[in-house]
Amino acid sequence: KNAAQRGREQRGTARPREFMETCLERNLDALTHDAQTFGILEVRVDQWQTLRKTHGKEAAESMMRVLEETLLYTLHSADIFGRWTDESFMVLARDSTVRALELDADLIRGMAASAQVRWWGDLLPVTISIGGTLARHGDTSEALLAQAHAALGQSLGRGGNTVTVVDSNVASIGGDGCLR
């Protein structure tokens, strides 16, 4: 097996929200003490509630599995991700910059857009919206999550299938597995 395959196998699948919350706190601590930069992305399936109402819970979960696979095969080996809500994932991207977050988010969006879910003869397109932000010294997990969620709201407000990454210092610009 090549290194990329081994890395994907070691990362496994999406982590639970509690794990991601712990990792977020540990990475904020590492940012403060060791200057280890990171950013977060909130990745949400567009029209998830409508999909669930029209095609059912199983179709919506199938869409989430496709997005989970997309994240697994698209993210860098140092990044981790977990299920955040019924319709979204949270990505913690280590050693990142605002520009790197934008590029990663756009790659994820593009890869998801190339996927489809076959459901009872229908081909359902996978479109996602992403909001992200880079952690800065002094950020709390609540503030960081609020910034990413607000950026996601901007993407959804533009009709979905969009990436918005914000920098809290500037205007909007478009062992346990938590730390290395």
CSV table of C-alpha atoms in Angstrom, one decimal:
chain,number,residue,atom,x,y,z
A,1,LYS,CA,0.0,0.0,0.0
A,2,ASN,CA,1.2,3.5,-0.7
A,3,ALA,CA,1.6,6.1,2.0
A,4,ALA,CA,-1.7,7.9,1.0
A,5,GLN,CA,-3.7,4.7,1.4
A,6,ARG,CA,-2.1,3.9,4.8
A,7,GLY,CA,-2.8,7.5,6.0
A,8,ARG,CA,-6.5,7.2,5.0
A,9,GLU,CA,-6.8,3.9,6.8
A,10,GLN,CA,-5.2,5.3,9.9
A,11,ARG,CA,-7.5,8.3,9.9
A,12,GLY,CA,-10.5,6.1,9.5
A,13,THR,CA,-13.8,7.9,9.3
A,14,ALA,CA,-15.4,11.0,10.7
A,15,ARG,CA,-14.9,11.5,14.4
A,16,PRO,CA,-17.8,12.3,16.8
A,17,ARG,CA,-18.5,15.9,17.7
A,18,GLU,CA,-17.2,15.4,21.3
A,19,PHE,CA,-13.8,14.4,19.9
A,20,MET,CA,-13.7,17.4,17.6
A,21,GLU,CA,-14.6,19.7,20.5
A,22,THR,CA,-11.6,18.3,22.5
A,23,CYS,CA,-9.3,18.6,19.5
A,24,LEU,CA,-10.4,22.2,18.9
A,25,GLU,CA,-9.5,23.1,22.6
A,26,ARG,CA,-6.2,21.3,22.4
A,27,ASN,CA,-5.3,23.0,19.1
A,28,LEU,CA,-6.2,26.4,20.6
A,29,ASP,CA,-3.9,25.6,23.5
A,30,ALA,CA,-1.1,24.6,21.0
A,31,LEU,CA,-1.6,27.8,19.1
A,32,THR,CA,-1.2,29.8,22.3
A,33,HIS,CA,1.8,27.9,23.6
A,34,ASP,CA,3.6,26.6,20.5
A,35,ALA,CA,2.3,28.9,17.7
A,36,GLN,CA,0.9,25.9,15.8
A,37,THR,CA,-1.6,27.5,13.3
A,38,PHE,CA,-4.8,25.9,12.3
A,39,GLY,CA,-8.2,26.7,10.8
A,40,ILE,CA,-11.6,25.2,10.8
A,41,LEU,CA,-14.1,24.6,8.0
A,42,GLU,CA,-17.8,23.8,8.5
A,43,VAL,CA,-18.9,21.8,5.5
A,44,ARG,CA,-22.7,21.4,5.0
A,45,VAL,CA,-24.8,19.6,2.4
A,46,ASP,CA,-26.9,22.1,0.5
A,47,GLN,CA,-30.7,21.7,0.9
A,48,TRP,CA,-30.2,18.8,3.4
A,49,GLN,CA,-33.6,19.3,5.1
A,50,THR,CA,-35.4,19.4,1.7
A,51,LEU,CA,-33.5,16.2,0.6
A,52,ARG,CA,-34.6,14.5,3.9
A,53,LYS,CA,-38.2,15.5,3.4
A,54,THR,CA,-38.5,14.6,-0.2
A,55,HIS,CA,-36.3,11.4,-0.3
A,56,GLY,CA,-36.2,10.3,3.3
A,57,LYS,CA,-33.7,10.0,6.1
A,58,GLU,CA,-31.8,7.2,4.4
A,59,ALA,CA,-31.2,9.3,1.3
A,60,ALA,CA,-29.9,12.2,3.4
A,61,GLU,CA,-27.6,9.8,5.3
A,62,SER,CA,-26.4,8.4,2.0
A,63,MET,CA,-25.5,11.9,0.9
A,64,MET,CA,-23.6,12.4,4.2
A,65,ARG,CA,-21.6,9.2,3.6
A,66,VAL,CA,-20.6,10.4,0.1
A,67,LEU,CA,-19.5,13.7,1.7
A,68,GLU,CA,-17.6,11.8,4.4
A,69,GLU,CA,-15.7,9.8,1.7
A,70,THR,CA,-15.0,13.0,-0.2
A,71,LEU,CA,-13.4,14.5,2.9
A,72,LEU,CA,-11.5,11.3,3.7
A,73,TYR,CA,-9.9,11.2,0.3
A,74,THR,CA,-9.4,15.0,-0.2
A,75,LEU,CA,-8.0,16.2,3.1
A,76,HIS,CA,-4.4,16.3,4.0
A,77,SER,CA,-3.1,13.6,6.3
A,78,ALA,CA,-2.6,16.0,9.2
A,79,ASP,CA,-6.2,17.2,9.0
A,80,ILE,CA,-9.0,15.7,11.0
A,81,PHE,CA,-12.8,15.9,10.5
A,82,GLY,CA,-15.9,14.9,12.4
A,83,ARG,CA,-19.6,14.9,12.1
A,84,TRP,CA,-20.7,18.2,13.5
A,85,THR,CA,-24.5,18.3,13.0
A,86,ASP,CA,-27.0,16.1,11.1
A,87,GLU,CA,-26.1,18.0,7.9
A,88,SER,CA,-22.5,19.1,8.5
A,89,PHE,CA,-19.0,18.1,9.2
A,90,MET,CA,-16.2,20.1,10.9
A,91,VAL,CA,-12.7,20.0,9.5
A,92,LEU,CA,-9.7,21.0,11.6
A,93,ALA,CA,-6.9,21.9,9.2
A,94,ARG,CA,-3.5,22.1,10.9
A,95,ASP,CA,-0.6,24.3,9.8
A,96,SER,CA,-2.9,26.4,7.7
A,97,THR,CA,-3.2,29.9,6.3
A,98,VAL,CA,-6.3,31.7,5.1
A,99,ARG,CA,-5.3,31.1,1.5
A,100,ALA,CA,-4.7,27.4,2.1
A,101,LEU,CA,-8.1,27.1,3.8
A,102,GLU,CA,-9.7,28.7,0.7
A,103,LEU,CA,-7.9,26.4,-1.6
A,104,ASP,CA,-8.7,23.3,0.5
A,105,ALA,CA,-12.3,24.3,0.8
A,106,ASP,CA,-12.7,24.9,-2.9
A,107,LEU,CA,-11.1,21.5,-3.7
A,108,ILE,CA,-13.5,19.8,-1.3
A,109,ARG,CA,-16.5,21.6,-2.9
A,110,GLY,CA,-15.3,20.7,-6.4
A,111,MET,CA,-14.8,17.1,-5.5
A,112,ALA,CA,-18.2,16.8,-3.9
A,113,ALA,CA,-19.8,18.4,-6.9
A,114,SER,CA,-18.5,15.6,-9.1
A,115,ALA,CA,-20.3,13.0,-6.9
A,116,GLN,CA,-23.8,11.8,-7.1
A,117,VAL,CA,-26.0,9.6,-5.0
A,118,ARG,CA,-28.2,7.0,-6.8
A,119,TRP,CA,-31.5,6.8,-5.0
A,120,TRP,CA,-34.4,4.7,-6.3
A,121,GLY,CA,-33.4,5.4,-9.9
A,122,ASP,CA,-32.8,9.1,-9.2
A,123,LEU,CA,-29.3,10.6,-9.4
A,124,LEU,CA,-29.0,13.2,-6.7
A,125,PRO,CA,-26.3,15.8,-7.1
A,126,VAL,CA,-24.0,16.5,-4.1
A,127,THR,CA,-23.6,20.2,-3.6
A,128,ILE,CA,-22.1,21.7,-0.4
A,129,SER,CA,-21.4,25.0,1.1
A,130,ILE,CA,-18.4,25.7,3.3
A,131,GLY,CA,-17.5,28.4,5.8
A,132,GLY,CA,-14.1,28.7,7.4
A,133,THR,CA,-11.8,30.7,9.5
A,134,LEU,CA,-8.2,30.7,10.7
A,135,ALA,CA,-7.6,30.5,14.4
A,136,ARG,CA,-5.8,33.5,16.0
A,137,HIS,CA,-4.2,34.1,19.3
A,138,GLY,CA,-6.9,34.9,21.9
A,139,ASP,CA,-9.7,33.1,20.1
A,140,THR,CA,-12.0,30.9,22.1
A,141,SER,CA,-13.6,27.8,20.7
A,142,GLU,CA,-17.0,29.5,20.8
A,143,ALA,CA,-15.7,32.6,18.9
A,144,LEU,CA,-13.9,30.4,16.3
A,145,LEU,CA,-17.0,28.2,15.7
A,146,ALA,CA,-19.2,31.3,15.5
A,147,GLN,CA,-16.9,32.8,12.8
A,148,ALA,CA,-16.9,29.6,10.7
A,149,HIS,CA,-20.7,29.3,11.1
A,150,ALA,CA,-21.2,32.9,10.0
A,151,ALA,CA,-19.0,32.3,7.0
A,152,LEU,CA,-21.1,29.2,6.2
A,153,GLY,CA,-24.2,31.4,6.5
A,154,GLN,CA,-22.6,33.8,3.9
A,155,SER,CA,-22.1,30.8,1.5
A,156,LEU,CA,-25.7,29.6,2.0
A,157,GLY,CA,-26.9,33.2,1.5
A,158,ARG,CA,-25.3,33.3,-1.9
A,159,GLY,CA,-27.3,30.3,-2.9
A,160,GLY,CA,-25.1,27.4,-1.8
A,161,ASN,CA,-22.4,25.5,-3.6
A,162,THR,CA,-20.0,28.2,-2.4
A,163,VAL,CA,-16.9,28.7,-0.2
A,164,THR,CA,-16.5,31.6,2.2
A,165,VAL,CA,-13.3,31.8,4.4
A,166,VAL,CA,-13.0,34.8,6.7
A,167,ASP,CA,-10.0,36.1,8.6
A,168,SER,CA,-10.9,37.5,12.0
A,169,ASN,CA,-8.2,40.2,11.5
A,170,VAL,CA,-9.3,41.3,8.1
A,171,ALA,CA,-12.5,41.6,6.1
A,172,SER,CA,-14.1,38.6,4.4
A,173,ILE,CA,-12.0,37.1,1.7
A,174,GLY,CA,-13.7,34.6,0.2
A,175,GLY,CA,-1.0,10.9,20.3
A,176,ASP,CA,-4.8,11.2,20.6
A,177,GLY,CA,-5.0,12.3,17.0
A,178,CYS,CA,-5.6,15.9,17.9
A,179,LEU,CA,-2.0,17.1,17.8
A,180,ARG,CA,1.1,16.0,16.0
